[in-house]
């Protein structure tokens, strides 16, 4: 099961390693950029205090101005990786709320997975999701280790999900699973076109087809 992410997130862009570093640092890594800028500003202020020249003063002022500018960039600029990660969080919240329609909003109409001897399309997927969520209550859901790799109009996302599962038969207080989702750009939005569970202690399946049997 999926849940809201309060952990780290990274995105890789198709333009290469330099673009990855620049985009991630400027727009997706506030807890890296702001402390780094603060340390640089301390050095600049120390340099100004030692030399007391107009040039060192201007440099120190520019460094100080860079901190709120960086925060503004983090808030105002939303990258493709952040949009996709947000979609994952919204699906997680929808799963916890049992809102199948909200889950379907993020699934492509072309979604097809082969299971039970034949192809299963988006409506069948959502029907099975609804049946599952009537048997299980999902609580305290969250995601961690969200990693988004964007390549043109495709994107791959991996994350670990942690939640509590409740049924009439009992409670699983801490269910942990890993997932890989593939997104495709459809117009101005990103839609899920493939879902793959990653085998682990609580997930004895290697494919969604096996999970749907």
PDB file of C-alpha atoms in Angstrom:
ATOM      1  CA  UNK A   1       0.000   0.000   0.000  1.00  0.00           C
ATOM      2  CA  UNK A   2       1.041   3.558  -0.551  1.00  0.00           C
ATOM      3  CA  UNK A   3       1.125   6.602   1.677  1.00  0.00           C
ATOM      4  CA  UNK A   4       2.125  10.196   1.960  1.00  0.00           C
ATOM      5  CA  UNK A   5       5.809  10.929   1.664  1.00  0.00           C
ATOM      6  CA  UNK A   6       7.605  13.011   4.257  1.00  0.00           C
ATOM      7  CA  UNK A   7      11.020  11.735   3.230  1.00  0.00           C
ATOM      8  CA  UNK A   8      13.515  12.427   0.516  1.00  0.00           C
ATOM      9  CA  UNK A   9      12.799  12.715  -3.188  1.00  0.00           C
ATOM     10  CA  UNK A  10      15.141  12.897  -6.183  1.00  0.00           C
ATOM     11  CA  UNK A  11      14.606  13.309  -9.910  1.00  0.00           C
ATOM     12  CA  UNK A  12      16.867  12.514 -12.860  1.00  0.00           C
ATOM     13  CA  UNK A  13      16.369  14.416 -16.099  1.00  0.00           C
ATOM     14  CA  UNK A  14      17.045  13.130 -19.592  1.00  0.00           C
ATOM     15  CA  UNK A  15      19.412  16.014 -20.312  1.00  0.00           C
ATOM     16  CA  UNK A  16      22.154  14.351 -18.325  1.00  0.00           C
ATOM     17  CA  UNK A  17      24.009  14.443 -15.053  1.00  0.00           C
ATOM     18  CA  UNK A  18      24.636  18.217 -15.021  1.00  0.00           C
ATOM     19  CA  UNK A  19      20.942  18.936 -15.533  1.00  0.00           C
ATOM     20  CA  UNK A  20      20.112  16.488 -12.750  1.00  0.00           C
ATOM     21  CA  UNK A  21      22.429  18.283 -10.323  1.00  0.00           C
ATOM     22  CA  UNK A  22      21.226  21.776 -11.234  1.00  0.00           C
ATOM     23  CA  UNK A  23      17.506  20.957 -11.205  1.00  0.00           C
ATOM     24  CA  UNK A  24      17.654  18.920  -8.005  1.00  0.00           C
ATOM     25  CA  UNK A  25      19.723  21.473  -6.127  1.00  0.00           C
ATOM     26  CA  UNK A  26      17.797  24.558  -7.243  1.00  0.00           C
ATOM     27  CA  UNK A  27      14.241  23.284  -7.116  1.00  0.00           C
ATOM     28  CA  UNK A  28      13.980  20.029  -5.129  1.00  0.00           C
ATOM     29  CA  UNK A  29      16.563  20.157  -2.326  1.00  0.00           C
ATOM     30  CA  UNK A  30      15.748  22.967   0.134  1.00  0.00           C
ATOM     31  CA  UNK A  31      17.398  21.167   3.037  1.00  0.00           C
ATOM     32  CA  UNK A  32      20.614  20.984   1.028  1.00  0.00           C
ATOM     33  CA  UNK A  33      20.722  24.374  -0.679  1.00  0.00           C
ATOM     34  CA  UNK A  34      19.659  26.696   2.153  1.00  0.00           C
ATOM     35  CA  UNK A  35      22.096  25.371   4.803  1.00  0.00           C
ATOM     36  CA  UNK A  36      24.835  25.389   2.171  1.00  0.00           C
ATOM     37  CA  UNK A  37      24.125  29.006   1.269  1.00  0.00           C
ATOM     38  CA  UNK A  38      24.058  29.919   4.965  1.00  0.00           C
ATOM     39  CA  UNK A  39      27.525  28.432   5.436  1.00  0.00           C
ATOM     40  CA  UNK A  40      28.805  30.314   2.390  1.00  0.00           C
ATOM     41  CA  UNK A  41      27.291  33.527   3.758  1.00  0.00           C
ATOM     42  CA  UNK A  42      29.115  33.027   7.062  1.00  0.00           C
ATOM     43  CA  UNK A  43      32.390  32.809   5.149  1.00  0.00           C
ATOM     44  CA  UNK A  44      31.522  35.924   3.124  1.00  0.00           C
ATOM     45  CA  UNK A  45      30.646  37.886   6.265  1.00  0.00           C
ATOM     46  CA  UNK A  46      33.876  36.800   7.922  1.00  0.00           C
ATOM     47  CA  UNK A  47      35.793  37.921   4.841  1.00  0.00           C
ATOM     48  CA  UNK A  48      34.009  41.288   4.874  1.00  0.00           C
ATOM     49  CA  UNK A  49      34.650  41.711   8.600  1.00  0.00           C
ATOM     50  CA  UNK A  50      38.347  41.098   8.042  1.00  0.00           C
ATOM     51  CA  UNK A  51      38.814  43.357   5.001  1.00  0.00           C
ATOM     52  CA  UNK A  52      36.000  45.927   5.304  1.00  0.00           C
ATOM     53  CA  UNK A  53      36.015  46.867   1.615  1.00  0.00           C
ATOM     54  CA  UNK A  54      33.115  47.830  -0.661  1.00  0.00           C
ATOM     55  CA  UNK A  55      33.744  44.789  -2.829  1.00  0.00           C
ATOM     56  CA  UNK A  56      33.559  42.305   0.068  1.00  0.00           C
ATOM     57  CA  UNK A  57      30.466  44.125   1.369  1.00  0.00           C
ATOM     58  CA  UNK A  58      28.703  43.796  -2.001  1.00  0.00           C
ATOM     59  CA  UNK A  59      29.603  40.114  -2.196  1.00  0.00           C
ATOM     60  CA  UNK A  60      28.287  39.512   1.338  1.00  0.00           C
ATOM     61  CA  UNK A  61      25.019  41.316   0.544  1.00  0.00           C
ATOM     62  CA  UNK A  62      24.614  39.300  -2.663  1.00  0.00           C
ATOM     63  CA  UNK A  63      25.171  36.084  -0.724  1.00  0.00           C
ATOM     64  CA  UNK A  64      22.588  37.121   1.850  1.00  0.00           C
ATOM     65  CA  UNK A  65      20.051  37.883  -0.893  1.00  0.00           C
ATOM     66  CA  UNK A  66      20.649  34.461  -2.458  1.00  0.00           C
ATOM     67  CA  UNK A  67      19.096  32.689   0.549  1.00  0.00           C
ATOM     68  CA  UNK A  68      15.505  34.043   0.242  1.00  0.00           C
ATOM     69  CA  UNK A  69      15.823  33.815  -3.552  1.00  0.00           C
ATOM     70  CA  UNK A  70      16.631  30.128  -3.260  1.00  0.00           C
ATOM     71  CA  UNK A  71      13.650  29.583  -0.943  1.00  0.00           C
ATOM     72  CA  UNK A  72      11.388  31.408  -3.428  1.00  0.00           C
ATOM     73  CA  UNK A  73      12.617  29.173  -6.260  1.00  0.00           C
ATOM     74  CA  UNK A  74      11.903  26.068  -4.192  1.00  0.00           C
ATOM     75  CA  UNK A  75       8.336  27.249  -3.557  1.00  0.00           C
ATOM     76  CA  UNK A  76       7.451  28.714  -6.954  1.00  0.00           C
ATOM     77  CA  UNK A  77       9.089  26.279  -9.380  1.00  0.00           C
ATOM     78  CA  UNK A  78       7.537  22.811  -9.637  1.00  0.00           C
ATOM     79  CA  UNK A  79       9.625  20.312 -11.596  1.00  0.00           C
ATOM     80  CA  UNK A  80       8.300  17.339 -13.541  1.00  0.00           C
ATOM     81  CA  UNK A  81       9.738  15.050 -10.878  1.00  0.00           C
ATOM     82  CA  UNK A  82       7.834  16.900  -8.166  1.00  0.00           C
ATOM     83  CA  UNK A  83       4.588  16.685 -10.144  1.00  0.00           C
ATOM     84  CA  UNK A  84       4.999  12.929 -10.506  1.00  0.00           C
ATOM     85  CA  UNK A  85       5.883  12.450  -6.834  1.00  0.00           C
ATOM     86  CA  UNK A  86       2.836  14.521  -5.913  1.00  0.00           C
ATOM     87  CA  UNK A  87       0.672  12.210  -8.044  1.00  0.00           C
ATOM     88  CA  UNK A  88       2.029   9.242  -6.077  1.00  0.00           C
ATOM     89  CA  UNK A  89       1.172  10.950  -2.800  1.00  0.00           C
ATOM     90  CA  UNK A  90      -2.330  11.762  -4.043  1.00  0.00           C
ATOM     91  CA  UNK A  91      -2.887   8.141  -5.036  1.00  0.00           C
ATOM     92  CA  UNK A  92      -1.630   7.088  -1.609  1.00  0.00           C
ATOM     93  CA  UNK A  93      -4.117   9.370   0.106  1.00  0.00           C
ATOM     94  CA  UNK A  94      -6.884   8.075  -2.177  1.00  0.00           C
ATOM     95  CA  UNK A  95      -6.030   4.476  -1.271  1.00  0.00           C
ATOM     96  CA  UNK A  96      -6.233   5.294   2.433  1.00  0.00           C
ATOM     97  CA  UNK A  97      -9.570   7.044   1.883  1.00  0.00           C
ATOM     98  CA  UNK A  98     -10.902   4.191  -0.255  1.00  0.00           C
ATOM     99  CA  UNK A  99     -11.501   6.696  -3.064  1.00  0.00           C
ATOM    100  CA  UNK A 100     -11.185   4.552  -6.191  1.00  0.00           C
ATOM    101  CA  UNK A 101     -12.276   7.387  -8.498  1.00  0.00           C
ATOM    102  CA  UNK A 102      -9.381   9.531  -7.252  1.00  0.00           C
ATOM    103  CA  UNK A 103      -6.990   6.648  -7.890  1.00  0.00           C
ATOM    104  CA  UNK A 104      -8.343   6.298 -11.423  1.00  0.00           C
ATOM    105  CA  UNK A 105      -7.705   9.988 -12.080  1.00  0.00           C
ATOM    106  CA  UNK A 106      -3.984   9.196 -12.145  1.00  0.00           C
ATOM    107  CA  UNK A 107      -4.206   5.996 -14.225  1.00  0.00           C
ATOM    108  CA  UNK A 108      -3.952   6.123 -18.011  1.00  0.00           C
ATOM    109  CA  UNK A 109      -6.919   4.916 -20.048  1.00  0.00           C
ATOM    110  CA  UNK A 110      -4.400   2.790 -21.978  1.00  0.00           C
ATOM    111  CA  UNK A 111      -3.335   0.916 -18.818  1.00  0.00           C
ATOM    112  CA  UNK A 112      -3.377  -2.856 -19.420  1.00  0.00           C
ATOM    113  CA  UNK A 113      -1.940  -5.701 -17.360  1.00  0.00           C
ATOM    114  CA  UNK A 114      -2.179  -9.389 -18.213  1.00  0.00           C
ATOM    115  CA  UNK A 115      -3.593 -11.481 -15.391  1.00  0.00           C
ATOM    116  CA  UNK A 116      -5.957 -14.418 -14.925  1.00  0.00           C
ATOM    117  CA  UNK A 117      -5.406 -15.589 -18.460  1.00  0.00           C
ATOM    118  CA  UNK A 118      -6.189 -12.320 -20.212  1.00  0.00           C
ATOM    119  CA  UNK A 119      -5.628  -8.562 -20.381  1.00  0.00           C
ATOM    120  CA  UNK A 120      -7.051  -6.400 -17.614  1.00  0.00           C
ATOM    121  CA  UNK A 121      -7.727  -2.770 -18.461  1.00  0.00           C
ATOM    122  CA  UNK A 122      -8.197   0.305 -16.290  1.00  0.00           C
ATOM    123  CA  UNK A 123     -11.868  -0.370 -15.313  1.00  0.00           C
ATOM    124  CA  UNK A 124     -11.012  -3.938 -14.245  1.00  0.00           C
ATOM    125  CA  UNK A 125      -8.015  -2.661 -12.275  1.00  0.00           C
ATOM    126  CA  UNK A 126     -10.190  -0.147 -10.427  1.00  0.00           C
ATOM    127  CA  UNK A 127     -12.868  -2.776  -9.756  1.00  0.00           C
ATOM    128  CA  UNK A 128     -10.285  -5.005  -8.122  1.00  0.00           C
ATOM    129  CA  UNK A 129      -8.880  -2.063  -6.178  1.00  0.00           C
ATOM    130  CA  UNK A 130     -12.380  -1.303  -4.892  1.00  0.00           C
ATOM    131  CA  UNK A 131     -12.907  -4.928  -3.859  1.00  0.00           C
ATOM    132  CA  UNK A 132      -9.557  -4.960  -2.026  1.00  0.00           C
ATOM    133  CA  UNK A 133     -10.244  -1.705  -0.208  1.00  0.00           C
ATOM    134  CA  UNK A 134     -13.587  -3.003   1.038  1.00  0.00           C
ATOM    135  CA  UNK A 135     -11.726  -5.844   2.762  1.00  0.00           C
ATOM    136  CA  UNK A 136      -8.796  -3.793   4.060  1.00  0.00           C
ATOM    137  CA  UNK A 137      -8.598  -0.476   5.888  1.00  0.00           C
ATOM    138  CA  UNK A 138      -5.365   1.426   5.293  1.00  0.00           C
ATOM    139  CA  UNK A 139      -4.130   3.746   8.049  1.00  0.00           C
ATOM    140  CA  UNK A 140      -1.029   5.800   8.897  1.00  0.00           C
ATOM    141  CA  UNK A 141       0.192   5.480   5.324  1.00  0.00           C
ATOM    142  CA  UNK A 142       3.319   7.208   4.070  1.00  0.00           C
ATOM    143  CA  UNK A 143       6.039   6.864   1.445  1.00  0.00           C
ATOM    144  CA  UNK A 144       9.762   7.139   1.854  1.00  0.00           C
ATOM    145  CA  UNK A 145      12.775   6.958  -0.423  1.00  0.00           C
ATOM    146  CA  UNK A 146      10.813   8.326  -3.390  1.00  0.00           C
ATOM    147  CA  UNK A 147      13.035   8.400  -6.483  1.00  0.00           C
ATOM    148  CA  UNK A 148      11.820   9.812  -9.800  1.00  0.00           C
ATOM    149  CA  UNK A 149      13.715   9.426 -13.073  1.00  0.00           C
ATOM    150  CA  UNK A 150      12.288  11.424 -15.973  1.00  0.00           C
ATOM    151  CA  UNK A 151      13.322  10.570 -19.537  1.00  0.00           C
ATOM    152  CA  UNK A 152      11.469  12.603 -22.119  1.00  0.00           C
ATOM    153  CA  UNK A 153       7.770  11.714 -21.937  1.00  0.00           C
ATOM    154  CA  UNK A 154       8.373   8.701 -19.678  1.00  0.00           C
ATOM    155  CA  UNK A 155       9.190   8.495 -15.991  1.00  0.00           C
ATOM    156  CA  UNK A 156      10.007   5.702 -13.553  1.00  0.00           C
ATOM    157  CA  UNK A 157       9.275   6.040  -9.836  1.00  0.00           C
ATOM    158  CA  UNK A 158      10.379   3.760  -7.020  1.00  0.00           C
ATOM    159  CA  UNK A 159       9.453   4.092  -3.359  1.00  0.00           C
ATOM    160  CA  UNK A 160       8.868   2.206  -0.153  1.00  0.00           C
ATOM    161  CA  UNK A 161       5.402   2.233   1.357  1.00  0.00           C
ATOM    162  CA  UNK A 162       4.685   1.885   5.057  1.00  0.00           C
ATOM    163  CA  UNK A 163       1.165   1.612   6.503  1.00  0.00           C
ATOM    164  CA  UNK A 164      -1.104  -0.171   8.941  1.00  0.00           C
ATOM    165  CA  UNK A 165      -3.584  -2.678   7.511  1.00  0.00           C
ATOM    166  CA  UNK A 166      -6.788  -3.638   9.285  1.00  0.00           C
ATOM    167  CA  UNK A 167      -9.309  -6.375   8.474  1.00  0.00           C
ATOM    168  CA  UNK A 168     -12.020  -8.182  10.395  1.00  0.00           C
ATOM    169  CA  UNK A 169      -9.497 -10.958  10.993  1.00  0.00           C
ATOM    170  CA  UNK A 170      -6.758  -8.821  12.485  1.00  0.00           C
ATOM    171  CA  UNK A 171      -4.235  -6.012  12.160  1.00  0.00           C
ATOM    172  CA  UNK A 172      -0.881  -5.728  10.461  1.00  0.00           C
ATOM    173  CA  UNK A 173       0.598  -2.816  12.429  1.00  0.00           C
ATOM    174  CA  UNK A 174       3.450  -2.086  10.040  1.00  0.00           C
ATOM    175  CA  UNK A 175       3.182  -3.316   6.472  1.00  0.00           C
ATOM    176  CA  UNK A 176       6.228  -2.457   4.353  1.00  0.00           C
ATOM    177  CA  UNK A 177       6.380  -2.873   0.576  1.00  0.00           C
ATOM    178  CA  UNK A 178       8.303  -1.498  -2.379  1.00  0.00           C
ATOM    179  CA  UNK A 179       6.881  -0.418  -5.730  1.00  0.00           C
ATOM    180  CA  UNK A 180       7.979   0.712  -9.164  1.00  0.00           C
ATOM    181  CA  UNK A 181       5.566   2.822 -11.212  1.00  0.00           C
ATOM    182  CA  UNK A 182       5.936   3.953 -14.802  1.00  0.00           C
ATOM    183  CA  UNK A 183       4.326   7.213 -15.862  1.00  0.00           C
ATOM    184  CA  UNK A 184       3.733   8.633 -19.341  1.00  0.00           C
ATOM    185  CA  UNK A 185       3.042  12.235 -20.215  1.00  0.00           C
ATOM    186  CA  UNK A 186      -0.442  12.713 -21.642  1.00  0.00           C
ATOM    187  CA  UNK A 187      -0.856  16.327 -22.619  1.00  0.00           C
ATOM    188  CA  UNK A 188      -0.037  18.434 -19.574  1.00  0.00           C
ATOM    189  CA  UNK A 189      -0.405  15.612 -17.057  1.00  0.00           C
ATOM    190  CA  UNK A 190       1.391  12.426 -16.074  1.00  0.00           C
ATOM    191  CA  UNK A 191      -0.527   9.135 -15.955  1.00  0.00           C
ATOM    192  CA  UNK A 192       0.382   5.698 -14.596  1.00  0.00           C
ATOM    193  CA  UNK A 193       0.856   3.145 -17.378  1.00  0.00           C
ATOM    194  CA  UNK A 194       2.490   0.327 -15.405  1.00  0.00           C
ATOM    195  CA  UNK A 195       2.740  -0.810 -11.785  1.00  0.00           C
ATOM    196  CA  UNK A 196       5.238  -3.358 -10.515  1.00  0.00           C
ATOM    197  CA  UNK A 197       5.452  -4.611  -6.920  1.00  0.00           C
ATOM    198  CA  UNK A 198       9.009  -5.348  -5.831  1.00  0.00           C
ATOM    199  CA  UNK A 199       9.436  -8.630  -4.001  1.00  0.00           C
ATOM    200  CA  UNK A 200      10.085  -8.372  -0.278  1.00  0.00           C
ATOM    201  CA  UNK A 201       9.070  -9.799   3.094  1.00  0.00           C
ATOM    202  CA  UNK A 202       5.488  -8.531   2.831  1.00  0.00           C
ATOM    203  CA  UNK A 203       5.259  -8.645  -0.961  1.00  0.00           C
ATOM    204  CA  UNK A 204       5.764 -12.166  -2.380  1.00  0.00           C
ATOM    205  CA  UNK A 205       5.020 -11.038  -5.942  1.00  0.00           C
ATOM    206  CA  UNK A 206       7.191  -9.901  -8.828  1.00  0.00           C
ATOM    207  CA  UNK A 207       4.442  -8.453 -11.004  1.00  0.00           C
ATOM    208  CA  UNK A 208       1.025  -6.872 -10.762  1.00  0.00           C
ATOM    209  CA  UNK A 209      -0.318  -9.779 -12.802  1.00  0.00           C
ATOM    210  CA  UNK A 210       0.699 -12.181 -10.027  1.00  0.00           C
ATOM    211  CA  UNK A 211      -0.809  -9.872  -7.400  1.00  0.00           C
ATOM    212  CA  UNK A 212      -4.139  -9.734  -9.259  1.00  0.00           C
ATOM    213  CA  UNK A 213      -4.557 -13.513  -9.566  1.00  0.00           C
TER     214      UNK A 213
END
